[in-house]
Amino acid sequence: MITFFADKKLRFLDTTLRDGEQTPGVSLTPEQKLKIASALSDMGIHTIEAGSAMASEGEREAVKLISEAGLRSECCTYSRAKHGDIDIAADCGADSIHLVVPVSDLHITKKLGKTRDEVFKMAIDAVRYAKERGLIVELSGEDASRADPSFLRNLFREGVRNGADRLCFCDTVGLLTPEKTAELIPEFCLAPLSIHCHNDLGLGLANTIAALKSGASCAHVTVNGLGERAGNTALEELVMSLEKLYSYDTGISKEKIYPLSVLVSKLTKVPLATNKPIVGEMAFTHESGIHAHGLLRDATTYEPMSPETVGRKRRIILGKHSGTASVKAALSELGYEPDDQQLKEIVSRIKKLGDKGIKVTDADVMAVADAVMMLECKPVIDLKQFTIVSGSNSIPTASVTMVINGVEVTGASTGTGPVDAALKVLEQSVAFAGDIRLEEYHVDAISGGADAMVDVTVKLRKDGRILTSRGARTDIVEASVEAVVSGMNRLLREENENRSRNTD
């Protein structure tokens, strides 16, 4: 193992609540920011950039909430080189400011309409004033990777002389390479230096690691790599790269990575890319028969780390690439014990479903197994009717009548849309038979046009057990109801139901 960082104490400044929130369309309430900040603090992040206090009343409230929450992490806020910004930061109770000063000629002349001398004087004056207000100062050079190195070095040196506690080198539009980073960074380690990388050309993580190897001691990161344009260096990718590839103990509670990722995705409404490293849906999901067979014998054959390390679980999904070993393992987990002949037939049918382009869910596997093993699957839920009322002048409302274990249940619920209303009334109506929660919802259009067939996949949870199910209709509400009812039926089957092979 490579151990570049054995003698270093690296720090993490998380800017999800500032740079991450600048992702187009993302807007967090003060309460949501506090929830994320608390999770970041709990996992061991050193500094949390809580927002831009000067931006709005809501931002000021968020910084105050976080600064007063008693978190272990340092509370930081973004600040321009203006006394007004610094006053607001101090009045909100921030511990530190991320004092951002444009340093490239492009930004100085085109954005600010000023000269280098004017910006220099503004920066030093701001550092002095922030120290007078009792703040920790991280002096940050915006667009540093396109700045004149001598100007930036002089600015940093004078900033430190006037009280700046830390410095930050910003690759604002992601134009660094690892080689260029390694060449530049040692010139600017005049005080503890942070590296702030954007991922416009996909090199954010590589450049951040190169900077840390070259003398920087702090990395700016965001959860899920959120941020403007292509985002920032991803917290989860940097932490696990340092831990796994460089044998460096980050001090981060790694098992909290995935829950935090899900929380941020939910609150920002920015879905995770399916193939995103560490936290994407497919990061620890396998279908290939060769891969699954190897995993069942030794997980390290096709995984760089244990999914439990980051708070996840391994998934083996079934489809046309699945082999006998993975199908048998999935059936065993679902409670089925087919004989060899039955298993062979189940594998064949699952492959045929995969060949048709169908996503094979747990409910599909159970249906195939029931049919092959000639097991009787009595539906627990008999859906009699459901009605949706939705329009421009009405609140989406769903009503449903179902017979559950012989008991007729009628319910109604409102929602943010017709699908939301339908799924809520289904959850409420089955509550007396079991607490079933919708964990995930995904929809795909199978065909184009106004009459497109939609494929809805849901993930449901009951008593710690998770099951996937699907529905396919031309109407998205009907497809959603089909998927949920099918999954609920499977989850509500009696636990002692006989699923071993039928020998009669």
Coordinates of C-alpha atoms in Angstrom, one line a residue:
M1 CA 0.0 0.0 0.0
I2 CA 1.1 3.6 -0.8
T3 CA 1.4 5.7 2.3
F4 CA 2.0 9.3 1.2
F5 CA 0.0 10.7 4.1
A6 CA 1.3 8.6 7.0
D7 CA 2.7 11.7 8.9
K8 CA 0.1 14.2 7.9
K9 CA -3.1 15.2 9.6
L10 CA -5.6 15.9 6.8
R11 CA -8.7 18.0 7.3
F12 CA -12.0 18.1 5.4
L13 CA -14.1 21.2 4.8
D14 CA -17.5 20.2 3.5
T15 CA -19.2 22.8 1.4
T16 CA -22.4 20.9 0.5
L17 CA -24.4 23.6 2.2
R18 CA -22.8 26.4 0.2
D19 CA -21.1 25.3 -3.1
G20 CA -23.3 22.2 -3.2
E21 CA -26.5 24.2 -2.8
Q22 CA -25.4 26.3 -5.8
T23 CA -26.3 23.3 -7.9
P24 CA -29.1 24.7 -10.2
G25 CA -32.5 24.0 -8.7
V26 CA -31.3 23.2 -5.2
S27 CA -32.6 25.2 -2.3
L28 CA -32.5 24.0 1.3
T29 CA -34.4 25.4 4.3
P30 CA -32.5 26.3 7.5
E31 CA -33.9 23.2 9.2
Q32 CA -32.7 20.9 6.3
K33 CA -29.3 22.5 6.4
L34 CA -29.1 21.8 10.2
K35 CA -30.1 18.2 9.6
I36 CA -27.3 17.7 7.0
A37 CA -24.8 19.6 9.2
S38 CA -25.5 17.4 12.1
A39 CA -24.9 14.3 10.0
L40 CA -21.6 15.8 8.7
S41 CA -20.5 16.6 12.2
D42 CA -21.4 13.1 13.5
M43 CA -19.3 11.5 10.9
G44 CA -16.2 13.6 11.7
I45 CA -16.1 16.4 9.2
H46 CA -13.8 19.2 10.6
T47 CA -15.3 22.3 9.1
I48 CA -18.8 22.8 7.6
E49 CA -19.3 25.7 5.3
A50 CA -22.9 26.4 6.3
G51 CA -23.8 28.8 3.5
S52 CA -23.4 32.4 2.4
A53 CA -24.7 34.4 5.4
M54 CA -24.8 37.7 3.4
A55 CA -27.0 36.1 0.7
S56 CA -30.4 36.1 2.4
E57 CA -32.3 36.0 5.7
G58 CA -32.8 32.3 5.3
E59 CA -29.0 31.8 4.9
R60 CA -28.4 33.8 8.1
E61 CA -30.9 31.8 10.0
A62 CA -29.2 28.6 8.8
V63 CA -25.8 29.7 9.9
K64 CA -27.1 30.7 13.3
L65 CA -28.9 27.4 13.7
I66 CA -25.8 25.5 12.9
S67 CA -23.4 27.7 15.0
E68 CA -25.7 27.3 18.0
A69 CA -26.3 23.6 17.7
G70 CA -23.3 22.5 19.7
L71 CA -21.8 20.5 16.8
R72 CA -18.2 19.3 17.0
S73 CA -17.5 20.7 13.6
E74 CA -16.3 24.3 13.0
C75 CA -19.1 26.5 11.5
C76 CA -17.9 28.5 8.5
T77 CA -19.6 30.9 6.1
Y78 CA -18.6 32.2 2.7
S79 CA -17.6 35.9 2.7
R80 CA -16.6 38.5 0.1
A81 CA -13.8 41.0 1.0
K82 CA -16.4 43.4 2.4
H83 CA -16.8 44.6 6.0
G84 CA -20.6 44.1 5.7
D85 CA -20.2 40.4 4.9
I86 CA -17.7 39.9 7.7
D87 CA -20.0 41.6 10.2
I88 CA -22.9 39.4 9.2
A89 CA -20.7 36.3 9.6
A90 CA -19.6 37.3 13.1
D91 CA -23.1 38.3 14.1
C92 CA -24.5 34.9 13.0
G93 CA -22.0 33.2 15.3
A94 CA -19.8 31.6 12.7
D95 CA -16.5 30.3 13.9
S96 CA -14.7 31.1 10.6
I97 CA -15.1 32.7 7.2
H98 CA -14.1 31.4 3.8
L99 CA -12.9 34.7 2.5
V100 CA -13.0 34.4 -1.2
V101 CA -11.0 36.9 -3.4
P102 CA -10.8 36.7 -7.2
V103 CA -7.1 36.4 -8.1
S104 CA -7.0 35.7 -11.9
D105 CA -6.8 38.7 -14.2
L106 CA -9.9 37.4 -16.0
H107 CA -11.9 37.6 -12.7
I108 CA -10.3 40.8 -11.5
T109 CA -10.9 42.8 -14.6
K110 CA -14.0 41.2 -16.2
K111 CA -16.0 40.3 -13.1
L112 CA -14.9 43.0 -10.6
G113 CA -13.8 45.7 -13.0
K114 CA -10.8 46.4 -10.7
T115 CA -7.0 46.2 -10.8
R116 CA -4.7 43.8 -9.0
D117 CA -3.6 46.5 -6.5
E118 CA -7.2 47.3 -5.6
V119 CA -8.1 43.6 -5.1
F120 CA -4.9 43.1 -3.1
K121 CA -5.7 46.0 -0.7
M122 CA -9.3 44.8 -0.3
A123 CA -8.2 41.3 0.6
I124 CA -5.7 42.4 3.2
D125 CA -8.1 44.9 4.7
A126 CA -10.8 42.2 4.9
V127 CA -8.3 39.8 6.7
R128 CA -7.5 42.4 9.3
Y129 CA -11.1 43.3 9.9
A130 CA -12.2 39.6 10.2
K131 CA -9.5 39.0 12.8
E132 CA -10.7 42.1 14.7
R133 CA -14.2 40.5 14.7
G134 CA -12.7 37.3 16.2
L135 CA -13.1 35.1 13.2
I136 CA -10.8 32.3 11.9
V137 CA -9.9 33.3 8.4
E138 CA -9.4 31.0 5.4
L139 CA -8.1 33.3 2.7
S140 CA -9.2 31.8 -0.6
G141 CA -7.9 32.6 -4.1
E142 CA -10.8 32.3 -6.6
D143 CA -9.7 31.0 -10.0
A144 CA -6.2 30.5 -8.6
S145 CA -5.3 27.9 -11.3
R146 CA -5.5 30.7 -13.9
A147 CA -3.8 33.4 -11.8
D148 CA -0.3 34.8 -12.1
P149 CA 1.5 32.7 -9.5
S150 CA 3.7 35.6 -8.3
F151 CA 0.6 37.8 -7.6
L152 CA -1.1 35.0 -5.8
R153 CA 2.0 34.1 -3.7
N154 CA 2.4 37.7 -2.6
L155 CA -1.3 38.0 -1.7
F156 CA -1.1 34.8 0.3
R157 CA 2.1 35.8 2.0
E158 CA 0.7 39.2 3.0
G159 CA -2.6 37.7 4.1
V160 CA -0.8 35.4 6.5
R161 CA 1.3 38.3 7.8
N162 CA -1.9 40.1 8.6
G163 CA -3.6 37.2 10.4
A164 CA -5.0 34.8 7.9
D165 CA -5.1 31.4 9.6
R166 CA -5.4 29.2 6.5
L167 CA -5.2 29.6 2.7
C168 CA -7.1 28.0 -0.1
F169 CA -6.2 27.3 -3.7
C170 CA -9.3 27.2 -5.9
D171 CA -9.5 25.4 -9.3
T172 CA -12.8 27.3 -9.9
V173 CA -13.5 25.9 -13.4
G174 CA -11.7 22.5 -13.2
L175 CA -8.7 23.3 -15.4
L176 CA -6.0 21.7 -13.4
T177 CA -4.3 18.4 -14.1
P178 CA -2.7 16.2 -11.5
E179 CA 0.7 17.0 -12.9
K180 CA 0.1 20.8 -12.9
T181 CA -1.4 20.5 -9.4
A182 CA 1.8 18.8 -8.1
E183 CA 3.9 21.6 -9.6
L184 CA 1.9 24.5 -8.3
I185 CA 0.8 23.5 -4.8
P186 CA 4.2 23.6 -3.0
E187 CA 4.6 27.3 -4.0
F188 CA 1.6 28.2 -1.9
C189 CA 2.0 26.2 1.3
L190 CA 2.8 29.5 3.3
A191 CA 0.2 28.4 5.9
P192 CA -2.1 25.4 6.2
L193 CA -3.4 25.2 2.6
S194 CA -6.8 23.9 1.4
I195 CA -7.5 22.6 -2.1
H196 CA -10.9 23.4 -3.7
C197 CA -11.5 21.5 -6.9
H198 CA -14.3 21.5 -9.4
N199 CA -15.0 18.5 -11.6
D200 CA -15.7 20.1 -15.0
L201 CA -13.3 17.7 -16.8
G202 CA -13.7 14.8 -14.4
L203 CA -10.4 15.4 -12.6
G204 CA -11.6 16.9 -9.4
L205 CA -10.7 13.8 -7.3
A206 CA -7.4 13.2 -9.0
N207 CA -6.4 16.9 -8.6
T208 CA -7.5 16.9 -4.9
I209 CA -5.3 13.9 -4.1
A210 CA -2.4 15.4 -6.1
A211 CA -2.7 18.6 -4.0
L212 CA -2.8 16.7 -0.7
K213 CA 0.3 14.7 -1.8
S214 CA 2.1 17.9 -2.7
G215 CA 1.6 19.8 0.6
A216 CA -2.1 20.8 1.0
S217 CA -3.5 19.7 4.3
C218 CA -7.2 20.2 3.8
A219 CA -9.7 19.2 1.0
H220 CA -12.9 21.0 0.2
V221 CA -15.6 18.5 -0.7
T222 CA -19.3 18.1 -1.2
V223 CA -21.6 15.1 -0.5
N224 CA -22.4 13.3 -3.7
G225 CA -20.1 15.7 -5.6
L226 CA -22.8 18.3 -5.7
G227 CA -21.9 21.8 -7.0
E228 CA -22.2 24.2 -9.9
R229 CA -21.9 22.7 -13.4
A230 CA -20.2 19.3 -13.0
G231 CA -19.9 19.7 -9.2
N232 CA -17.0 19.5 -6.7
T233 CA -14.8 16.8 -5.4
A234 CA -17.1 14.2 -3.8
L235 CA -16.6 13.6 -0.1
E236 CA -17.3 9.9 -0.3
E237 CA -14.9 9.3 -3.2
L238 CA -12.1 11.2 -1.6
V239 CA -12.5 9.5 1.9
M240 CA -12.6 6.0 0.5
S241 CA -9.7 6.6 -2.0
L242 CA -7.5 7.8 0.9
E243 CA -8.6 4.9 3.1
K244 CA -8.4 2.2 0.5
L245 CA -5.7 3.3 -1.9
Y246 CA -3.3 5.2 0.4
S247 CA -3.9 3.4 3.7
Y248 CA -4.7 6.7 5.4
D249 CA -7.0 6.8 8.4
T250 CA -9.2 9.8 7.7
G251 CA -11.0 9.7 11.0
I252 CA -14.3 9.7 9.2
S253 CA -17.0 7.3 10.3
K254 CA -17.2 5.5 7.0
E255 CA -20.3 3.5 7.8
K256 CA -22.2 6.8 7.8
I257 CA -21.3 7.7 4.2
Y258 CA -24.3 6.0 2.5
P259 CA -27.0 7.2 4.9
L260 CA -25.6 10.8 4.6
S261 CA -25.6 10.4 0.8
V262 CA -29.2 9.3 0.7
L263 CA -30.2 12.1 3.1
V264 CA -28.6 14.8 0.9
S265 CA -30.0 13.3 -2.3
K266 CA -33.5 13.3 -0.7
L267 CA -33.3 16.9 0.6
T268 CA -31.7 18.4 -2.5
K269 CA -33.9 16.3 -4.8
V270 CA -30.8 15.5 -6.9
P271 CA -30.9 11.8 -7.7
L272 CA -27.7 9.8 -7.5
A273 CA -26.3 8.6 -10.8
T274 CA -26.9 4.9 -11.1
N275 CA -23.2 4.1 -11.7
K276 CA -21.8 6.7 -9.2
P277 CA -18.8 5.3 -7.2
I278 CA -19.5 4.3 -3.6
V279 CA -23.1 5.5 -3.3
G280 CA -24.7 4.8 -6.7
E281 CA -27.3 2.1 -7.0
M282 CA -25.0 -0.2 -9.0
A283 CA -21.9 0.3 -6.9
F284 CA -22.4 -2.9 -5.0
T285 CA -25.0 -4.6 -7.3
H286 CA -24.1 -7.6 -9.4
E287 CA -26.0 -9.6 -12.1
S288 CA -23.3 -11.4 -14.2
G289 CA -23.3 -15.1 -13.4
I290 CA -19.5 -15.2 -13.4
H291 CA -19.3 -12.2 -11.0
A292 CA -22.0 -13.4 -8.8
H293 CA -20.5 -16.9 -8.5
G294 CA -17.2 -15.4 -7.6
L295 CA -18.8 -13.0 -5.0
L296 CA -20.6 -15.9 -3.3
R297 CA -17.3 -17.6 -2.8
D298 CA -15.2 -14.6 -1.9
A299 CA -16.6 -11.0 -2.1
T300 CA -13.2 -9.5 -2.9
T301 CA -13.1 -11.2 -6.3
Y302 CA -15.3 -8.4 -7.7
E303 CA -15.5 -5.7 -5.0
P304 CA -12.8 -3.3 -4.0
M305 CA -14.3 -2.9 -0.5
S306 CA -17.0 -4.3 1.6
P307 CA -20.3 -2.5 1.1
E308 CA -20.9 -2.6 4.9
T309 CA -17.8 -0.4 5.2
V310 CA -19.8 2.6 3.8
G311 CA -23.1 1.6 5.3
R312 CA -24.5 -0.4 2.4
K313 CA -25.4 -3.9 1.5
R314 CA -24.5 -6.0 -1.5
R315 CA -27.3 -6.7 -4.0
I316 CA -27.4 -9.5 -6.5
I317 CA -30.1 -8.8 -9.1
L318 CA -31.3 -11.4 -11.5
G319 CA -31.6 -11.2 -15.3
K320 CA -30.3 -12.8 -18.5
H321 CA -26.7 -12.8 -17.2
S322 CA -27.6 -14.6 -14.0
G323 CA -26.2 -18.0 -13.2
T324 CA -27.5 -20.9 -11.1
A325 CA -25.5 -19.9 -8.0
S326 CA -26.9 -16.4 -7.9
V327 CA -30.5 -17.5 -8.6
K328 CA -30.2 -20.2 -5.9
A329 CA -28.9 -17.6 -3.4
A330 CA -31.7 -15.1 -4.2
L331 CA -34.3 -17.8 -3.8
S332 CA -32.9 -18.9 -0.5
E333 CA -33.0 -15.4 0.8
L334 CA -36.7 -15.2 -0.3
G335 CA -37.4 -18.5 1.5
Y336 CA -37.6 -20.9 -1.4
E337 CA -35.9 -24.3 -1.5
P338 CA -36.3 -25.7 -5.0
D339 CA -34.8 -29.1 -6.1
D340 CA -32.3 -29.2 -8.8
Q341 CA -34.8 -29.6 -11.6
Q342 CA -37.0 -26.8 -10.4
L343 CA -34.0 -24.6 -10.0
K344 CA -32.9 -25.2 -13.6
E345 CA -36.4 -24.3 -14.8
I346 CA -36.5 -21.1 -12.6
V347 CA -33.1 -20.0 -14.0
S348 CA -34.3 -20.6 -17.6
R349 CA -37.5 -18.5 -17.0
I350 CA -35.6 -15.7 -15.4
K351 CA -33.2 -15.5 -18.3
K352 CA -36.1 -15.3 -20.7
L353 CA -37.5 -12.4 -18.8
G354 CA -34.1 -10.7 -19.0
D355 CA -33.9 -11.3 -22.7
K356 CA -37.2 -9.4 -23.1
G357 CA -35.6 -6.3 -21.4
I358 CA -37.6 -6.8 -18.3
K359 CA -36.2 -5.7 -14.9
V360 CA -36.5 -8.8 -12.8
T361 CA -37.7 -7.8 -9.4
D362 CA -38.1 -9.9 -6.2
A363 CA -41.8 -10.1 -6.9
D364 CA -41.1 -11.5 -10.4
V365 CA -38.7 -14.1 -8.9
M366 CA -41.3 -15.2 -6.4
A367 CA -44.0 -15.4 -9.0
V368 CA -41.7 -17.6 -11.2
A369 CA -40.8 -19.8 -8.2
D370 CA -44.4 -20.2 -7.2
A371 CA -45.4 -21.3 -10.7
V372 CA -42.5 -23.7 -11.2
M373 CA -42.8 -25.2 -7.7
M374 CA -46.6 -25.3 -8.0
L375 CA -47.0 -23.4 -4.9
E376 CA -50.3 -21.7 -4.2
C377 CA -50.0 -18.0 -3.6
K378 CA -53.2 -16.7 -2.2
P379 CA -53.4 -12.9 -2.5
V380 CA -53.6 -11.1 0.8
I381 CA -54.8 -8.0 -0.9
D382 CA -57.7 -7.9 -3.3
L383 CA -57.9 -4.5 -4.9
K384 CA -61.6 -3.7 -5.5
Q385 CA -61.3 -0.1 -6.8
F386 CA -59.2 3.0 -6.7
T387 CA -60.1 6.4 -7.9
I388 CA -57.9 9.5 -8.5
V389 CA -59.1 13.0 -8.6
S390 CA -56.6 15.6 -9.9
G391 CA -56.7 18.8 -11.8
S392 CA -55.6 22.4 -11.9
N393 CA -58.1 23.6 -9.3
S394 CA -58.1 20.6 -7.0
I395 CA -55.8 18.8 -4.6
P396 CA -54.8 15.4 -5.9
T397 CA -56.9 12.9 -4.0
A398 CA -56.9 9.1 -4.1
S399 CA -59.5 6.7 -2.7
V400 CA -59.3 3.0 -2.6
T401 CA -61.3 -0.1 -1.5
M402 CA -59.4 -3.3 -0.7
V403 CA -60.1 -6.6 0.9
I404 CA -57.1 -7.5 3.2
N405 CA -57.2 -10.9 4.7
G406 CA -60.9 -10.9 4.3
V407 CA -61.4 -7.5 5.8
E408 CA -62.7 -4.7 3.6
V409 CA -60.8 -1.5 4.0
T410 CA -61.7 1.9 2.4
G411 CA -59.4 4.9 2.6
A412 CA -58.6 8.2 1.0
S413 CA -55.5 10.4 1.0
T414 CA -54.2 13.6 -0.7
G415 CA -50.7 14.1 -2.1
T416 CA -48.5 16.4 -4.1
G417 CA -49.6 14.6 -7.2
P418 CA -51.9 11.7 -8.3
V419 CA -49.1 9.1 -7.9
D420 CA -48.1 10.4 -4.5
A421 CA -51.8 10.4 -3.3
A422 CA -52.3 6.8 -4.6
L423 CA -49.2 5.5 -2.9
K424 CA -50.0 7.2 0.4
V425 CA -53.5 5.7 0.5
L426 CA -52.2 2.3 -0.2
E427 CA -49.7 2.6 2.7
Q428 CA -52.3 3.8 5.1
S429 CA -54.9 1.2 4.1
V430 CA -52.6 -1.8 4.8
A431 CA -51.3 -0.4 8.1
F432 CA -53.4 -2.6 10.2
A433 CA -52.0 -5.7 8.5
G434 CA -48.4 -4.6 8.6
D435 CA -46.2 -1.5 8.5
I436 CA -45.0 -1.3 4.9
R437 CA -43.0 1.7 3.8
L438 CA -42.1 2.8 0.3
E439 CA -38.3 3.1 0.2
E440 CA -37.6 3.9 -3.5
Y441 CA -39.7 4.7 -6.6
H442 CA -38.4 4.7 -10.1
V443 CA -40.2 5.0 -13.5
D444 CA -39.1 4.4 -17.0
A445 CA -40.8 5.0 -20.3
I446 CA -40.7 1.7 -22.3
S447 CA -41.9 3.2 -25.5
G448 CA -42.3 6.7 -27.0
G449 CA -45.3 8.7 -27.8
A450 CA -48.3 10.0 -25.8
D451 CA -49.5 6.4 -25.2
A452 CA -46.0 5.3 -23.9
M453 CA -45.9 2.2 -21.8
V454 CA -44.3 3.0 -18.4
D455 CA -42.4 0.6 -16.2
V456 CA -42.6 1.5 -12.5
T457 CA -40.2 -0.2 -10.0
V458 CA -40.6 0.2 -6.3
K459 CA -38.7 -0.9 -3.2
L460 CA -40.8 -1.6 -0.2
R461 CA -39.7 -2.3 3.4
K462 CA -41.5 -4.3 6.1
D463 CA -39.9 -5.3 9.5
G464 CA -36.4 -4.9 8.1
R465 CA -37.2 -6.9 5.0
I466 CA -36.9 -5.1 1.6
L467 CA -38.6 -6.3 -1.6
T468 CA -38.6 -4.9 -5.1
S469 CA -41.7 -5.0 -7.3
R470 CA -42.8 -3.6 -10.7
G471 CA -45.8 -2.6 -12.7
A472 CA -46.1 -1.8 -16.4
R473 CA -49.1 0.1 -17.8
T474 CA -49.8 3.0 -20.2
D475 CA -51.1 4.9 -17.2
I476 CA -48.4 5.9 -14.6
V477 CA -50.8 5.8 -11.7
E478 CA -52.1 2.3 -12.6
A479 CA -48.5 1.1 -13.1
S480 CA -47.6 2.5 -9.7
V481 CA -50.5 0.9 -7.9
E482 CA -49.8 -2.4 -9.6
A483 CA -46.2 -2.4 -8.5
V484 CA -47.0 -1.5 -4.9
V485 CA -50.0 -3.9 -4.5
S486 CA -47.9 -6.7 -6.0
G487 CA -45.1 -6.0 -3.6
M488 CA -47.4 -5.6 -0.6
N489 CA -49.0 -8.9 -1.4
R490 CA -45.7 -10.7 -1.3
L491 CA -44.6 -9.0 1.9
L492 CA -47.8 -9.8 3.7
R493 CA -47.7 -13.5 2.9
E494 CA -47.6 -15.5 6.1
E495 CA -44.1 -16.0 7.3
N496 CA -44.6 -19.7 7.9
E497 CA -45.9 -20.3 4.4
N498 CA -44.5 -23.4 2.9
R499 CA -42.2 -22.6 0.0
S500 CA -40.2 -25.8 -0.1
R501 CA -40.6 -28.1 -3.1
N502 CA -44.0 -29.6 -3.6
T503 CA -43.7 -33.4 -3.6
D504 CA -47.4 -34.2 -4.1

